Tab-separated table of C-alpha atoms and ligand atoms in Angstrom:
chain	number	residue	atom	x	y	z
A	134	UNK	CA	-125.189	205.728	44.959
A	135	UNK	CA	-126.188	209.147	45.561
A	136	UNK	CA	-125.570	212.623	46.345
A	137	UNK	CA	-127.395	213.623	49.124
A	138	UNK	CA	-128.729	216.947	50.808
A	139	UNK	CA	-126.359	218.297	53.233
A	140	UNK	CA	-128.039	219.515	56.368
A	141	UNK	CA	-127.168	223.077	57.500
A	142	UNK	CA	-126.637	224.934	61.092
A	143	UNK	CA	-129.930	225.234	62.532
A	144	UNK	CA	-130.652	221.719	61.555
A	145	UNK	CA	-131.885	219.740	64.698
A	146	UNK	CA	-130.153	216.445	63.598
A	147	UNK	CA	-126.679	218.404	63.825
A	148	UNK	CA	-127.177	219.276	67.308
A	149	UNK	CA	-128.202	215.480	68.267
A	150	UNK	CA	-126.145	213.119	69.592
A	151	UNK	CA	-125.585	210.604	67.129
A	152	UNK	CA	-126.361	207.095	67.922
A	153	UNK	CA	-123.990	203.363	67.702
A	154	UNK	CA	-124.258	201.611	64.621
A	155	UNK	CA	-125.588	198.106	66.048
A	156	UNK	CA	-124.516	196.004	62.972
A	157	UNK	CA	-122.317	197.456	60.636
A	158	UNK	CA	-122.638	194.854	57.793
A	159	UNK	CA	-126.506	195.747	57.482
A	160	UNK	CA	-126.790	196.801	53.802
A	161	UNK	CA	-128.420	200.191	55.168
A	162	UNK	CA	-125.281	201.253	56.757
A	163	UNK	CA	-122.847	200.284	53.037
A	164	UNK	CA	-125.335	202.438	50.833
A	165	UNK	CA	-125.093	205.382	53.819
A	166	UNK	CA	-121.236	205.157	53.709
A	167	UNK	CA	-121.286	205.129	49.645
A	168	UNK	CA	-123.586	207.840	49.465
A	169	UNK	CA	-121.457	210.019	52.025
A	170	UNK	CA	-118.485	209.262	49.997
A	171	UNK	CA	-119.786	210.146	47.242
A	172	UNK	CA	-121.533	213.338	48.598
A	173	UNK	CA	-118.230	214.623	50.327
A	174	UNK	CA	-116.664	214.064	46.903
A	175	UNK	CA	-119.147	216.392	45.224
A	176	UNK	CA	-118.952	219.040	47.522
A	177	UNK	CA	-115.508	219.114	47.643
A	178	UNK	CA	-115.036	218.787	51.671
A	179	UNK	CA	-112.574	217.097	53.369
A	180	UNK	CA	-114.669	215.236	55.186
A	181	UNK	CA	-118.263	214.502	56.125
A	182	UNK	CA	-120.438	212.801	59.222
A	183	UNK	CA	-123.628	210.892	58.902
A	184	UNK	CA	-125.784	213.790	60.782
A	185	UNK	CA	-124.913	215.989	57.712
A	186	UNK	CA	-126.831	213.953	55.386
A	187	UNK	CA	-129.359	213.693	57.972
A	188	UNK	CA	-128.715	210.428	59.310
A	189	UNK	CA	-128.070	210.397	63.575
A	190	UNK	CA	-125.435	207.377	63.322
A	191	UNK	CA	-121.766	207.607	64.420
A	192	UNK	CA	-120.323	207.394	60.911
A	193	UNK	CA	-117.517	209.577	59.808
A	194	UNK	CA	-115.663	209.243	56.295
A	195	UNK	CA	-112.910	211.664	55.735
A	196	UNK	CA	-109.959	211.871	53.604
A	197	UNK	CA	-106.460	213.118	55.002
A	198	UNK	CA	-102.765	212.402	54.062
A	199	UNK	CA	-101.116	210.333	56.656
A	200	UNK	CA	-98.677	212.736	57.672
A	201	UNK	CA	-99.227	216.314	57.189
A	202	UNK	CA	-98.754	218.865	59.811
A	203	UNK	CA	-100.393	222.709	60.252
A	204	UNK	CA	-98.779	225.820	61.510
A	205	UNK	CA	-101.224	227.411	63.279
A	206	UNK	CA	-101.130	230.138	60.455
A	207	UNK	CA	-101.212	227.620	58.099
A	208	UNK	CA	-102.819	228.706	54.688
A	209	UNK	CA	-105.258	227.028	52.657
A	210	UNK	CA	-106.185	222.810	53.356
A	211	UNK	CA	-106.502	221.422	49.855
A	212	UNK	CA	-108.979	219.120	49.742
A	213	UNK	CA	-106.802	215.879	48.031
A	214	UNK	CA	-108.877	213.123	46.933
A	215	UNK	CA	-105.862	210.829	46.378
A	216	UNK	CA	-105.610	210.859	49.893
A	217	UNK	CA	-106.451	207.698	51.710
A	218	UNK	CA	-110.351	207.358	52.386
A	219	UNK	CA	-111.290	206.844	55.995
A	220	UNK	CA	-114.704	205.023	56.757
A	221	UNK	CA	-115.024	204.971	60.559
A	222	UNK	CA	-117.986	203.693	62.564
A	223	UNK	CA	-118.385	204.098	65.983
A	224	UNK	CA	-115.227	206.199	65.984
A	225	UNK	CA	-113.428	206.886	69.805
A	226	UNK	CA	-110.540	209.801	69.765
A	227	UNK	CA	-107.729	209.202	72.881
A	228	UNK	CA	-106.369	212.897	73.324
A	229	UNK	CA	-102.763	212.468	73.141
A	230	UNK	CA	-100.187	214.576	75.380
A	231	UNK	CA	-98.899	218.202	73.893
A	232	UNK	CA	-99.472	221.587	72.762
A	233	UNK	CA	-103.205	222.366	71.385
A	234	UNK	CA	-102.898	224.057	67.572
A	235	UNK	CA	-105.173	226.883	66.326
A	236	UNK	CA	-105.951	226.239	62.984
A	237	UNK	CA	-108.832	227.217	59.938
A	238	UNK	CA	-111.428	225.116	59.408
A	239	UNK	CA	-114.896	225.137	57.515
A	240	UNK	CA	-117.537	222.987	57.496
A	241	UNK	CA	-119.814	221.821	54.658
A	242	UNK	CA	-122.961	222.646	57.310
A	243	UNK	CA	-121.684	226.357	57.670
A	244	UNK	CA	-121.278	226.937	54.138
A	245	UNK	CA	-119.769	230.177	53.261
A	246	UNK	CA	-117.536	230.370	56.315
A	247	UNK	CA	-114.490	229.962	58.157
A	248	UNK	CA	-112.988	229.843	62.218
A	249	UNK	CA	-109.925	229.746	63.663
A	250	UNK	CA	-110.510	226.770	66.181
A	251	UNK	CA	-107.928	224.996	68.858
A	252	UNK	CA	-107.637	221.054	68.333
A	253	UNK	CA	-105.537	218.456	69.874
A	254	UNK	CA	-102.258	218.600	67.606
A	255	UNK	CA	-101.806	214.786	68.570
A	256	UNK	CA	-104.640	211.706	69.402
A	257	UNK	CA	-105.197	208.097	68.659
A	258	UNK	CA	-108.555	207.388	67.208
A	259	UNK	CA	-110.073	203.898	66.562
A	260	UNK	CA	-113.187	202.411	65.282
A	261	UNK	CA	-114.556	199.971	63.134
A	262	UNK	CA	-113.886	199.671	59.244
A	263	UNK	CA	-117.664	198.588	57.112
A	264	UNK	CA	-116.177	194.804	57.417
A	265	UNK	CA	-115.818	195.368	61.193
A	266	UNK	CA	-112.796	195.111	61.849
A	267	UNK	CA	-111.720	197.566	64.808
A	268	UNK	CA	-108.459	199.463	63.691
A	269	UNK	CA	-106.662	201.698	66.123
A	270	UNK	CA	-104.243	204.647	64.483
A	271	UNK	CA	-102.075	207.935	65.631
A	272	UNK	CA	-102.828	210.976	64.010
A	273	UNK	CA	-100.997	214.437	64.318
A	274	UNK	CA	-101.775	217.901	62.496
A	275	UNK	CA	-104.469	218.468	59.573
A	276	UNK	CA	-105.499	214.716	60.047
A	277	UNK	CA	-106.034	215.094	63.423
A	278	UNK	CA	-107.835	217.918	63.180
A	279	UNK	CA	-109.937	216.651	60.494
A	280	UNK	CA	-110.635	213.699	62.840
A	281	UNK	CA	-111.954	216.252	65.499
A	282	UNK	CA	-113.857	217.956	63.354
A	283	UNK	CA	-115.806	215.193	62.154
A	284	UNK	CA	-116.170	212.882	65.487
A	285	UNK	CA	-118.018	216.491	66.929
A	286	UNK	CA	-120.578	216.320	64.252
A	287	UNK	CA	-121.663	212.859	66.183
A	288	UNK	CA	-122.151	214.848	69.310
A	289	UNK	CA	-123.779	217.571	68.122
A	290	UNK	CA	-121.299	219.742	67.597
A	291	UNK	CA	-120.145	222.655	64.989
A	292	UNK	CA	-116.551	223.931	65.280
A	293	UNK	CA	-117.830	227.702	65.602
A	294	UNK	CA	-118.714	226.037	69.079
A	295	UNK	CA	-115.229	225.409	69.831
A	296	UNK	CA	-113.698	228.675	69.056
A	297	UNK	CA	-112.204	230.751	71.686
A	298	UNK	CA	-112.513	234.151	70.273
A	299	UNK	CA	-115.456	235.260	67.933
A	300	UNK	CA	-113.422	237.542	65.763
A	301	UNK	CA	-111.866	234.742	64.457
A	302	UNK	CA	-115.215	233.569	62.272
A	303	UNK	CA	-115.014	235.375	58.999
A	304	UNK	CA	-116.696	235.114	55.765
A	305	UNK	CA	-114.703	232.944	53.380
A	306	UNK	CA	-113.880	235.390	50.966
A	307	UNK	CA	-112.431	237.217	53.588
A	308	UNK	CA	-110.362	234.588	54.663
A	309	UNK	CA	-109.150	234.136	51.092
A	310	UNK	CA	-108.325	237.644	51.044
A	311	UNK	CA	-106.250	237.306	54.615
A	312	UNK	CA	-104.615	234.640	53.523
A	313	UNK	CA	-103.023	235.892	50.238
A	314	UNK	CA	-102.315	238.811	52.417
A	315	UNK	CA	-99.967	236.845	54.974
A	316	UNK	CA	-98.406	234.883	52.099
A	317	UNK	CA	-97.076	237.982	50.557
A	318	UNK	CA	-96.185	239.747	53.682
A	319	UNK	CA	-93.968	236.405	54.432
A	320	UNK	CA	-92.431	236.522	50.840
A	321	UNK	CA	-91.882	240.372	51.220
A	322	UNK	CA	-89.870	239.403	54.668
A	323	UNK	CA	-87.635	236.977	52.359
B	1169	NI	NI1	-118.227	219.807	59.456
């Protein structure tokens, strides 16, 4: 395994539109999902697509809890590692019916940032597993978003593309900074 170099905004590959895996069990495609695993890991993201290592496949690997919802103030996403691993290939997201949620996000490819972006609070995804098998599964909140976040990246898309208002893309240590300052302005309110 290895760590590999994450591509950054500007990158041509991240504005490509990814391309099928054709055979998943090729041994090219395991050591691409190990390595992403493992680079994700070491960079402490919640998730991470093929295109940001360079690679214009439709490969995703994330890791969310199964059920964990976001207010759309909702403070900081810890990244949790014990959380299941999710290895999708050729991933397809169903938009499901209800409210859109505004939400932080950042991106390993915008490094130092962080938007306030709208997502689908609900969807179904589905895709294959590396011994595929095609699984289908609901997601709501932070994993949905997550799931989002990561499917873009196979059409060529970074979330600062899918904000709705500008203002809302601040430096990181900003957004650190807001968000300590809403936690004690709710504590202050009892
Ligand atoms: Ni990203």
């Amino acid at each position: 395994m290895a760590i590999l170099k994450i591509r950054r905004m500007g990158d041509p590959v991240l504005a490509a539109s990814a391309k099928p895996v054709d055979d998943v069990k090729d041994p090219a495609v395991a050591r691409l999902i190990a390595d992403m695993v493992e680079t994700m890991i070491d960079a402490d993201g919640a998730g991470l697509a093929a295109p940001q290592v360079g690679v214009s496949l439709r490969v995703v690997v994330f890791q969310a809890p199964a059920a964990r919802s976001t207010a759309p103030e909702d403070g900081e996403e810890a990244f949790d590692h014990t959380a299941p691993l999710t290895v999708l290939i050729n991933p397809e997201l169903t938009l499901l019916e209800g409210p859109e949620e505004l939400g932080w996000e950042g991106c390993l490819s915008v490094p130092g940032l962080r938007g306030k972006v709208p997502r689908a609070a609900h969807l179904r995804y589905q895709g294959l597993t590396p011994e595929g098998m095609l699984f289908t599964r609901e997601a709501r909140g932070f994993h949905a978003r997550v799931v989002q976040h990561e499917c873009d990246h196979l059409d060529g898309i970074l979330y600062p593309q899918r904000m709705r208002d500008m203002k809302d893309l601040i430096f990181e240590s900003e957004w650190r900074r807001y968000l300590s300052a809403q936690t004690s302005g709710r504590e202050s309110h009892g």
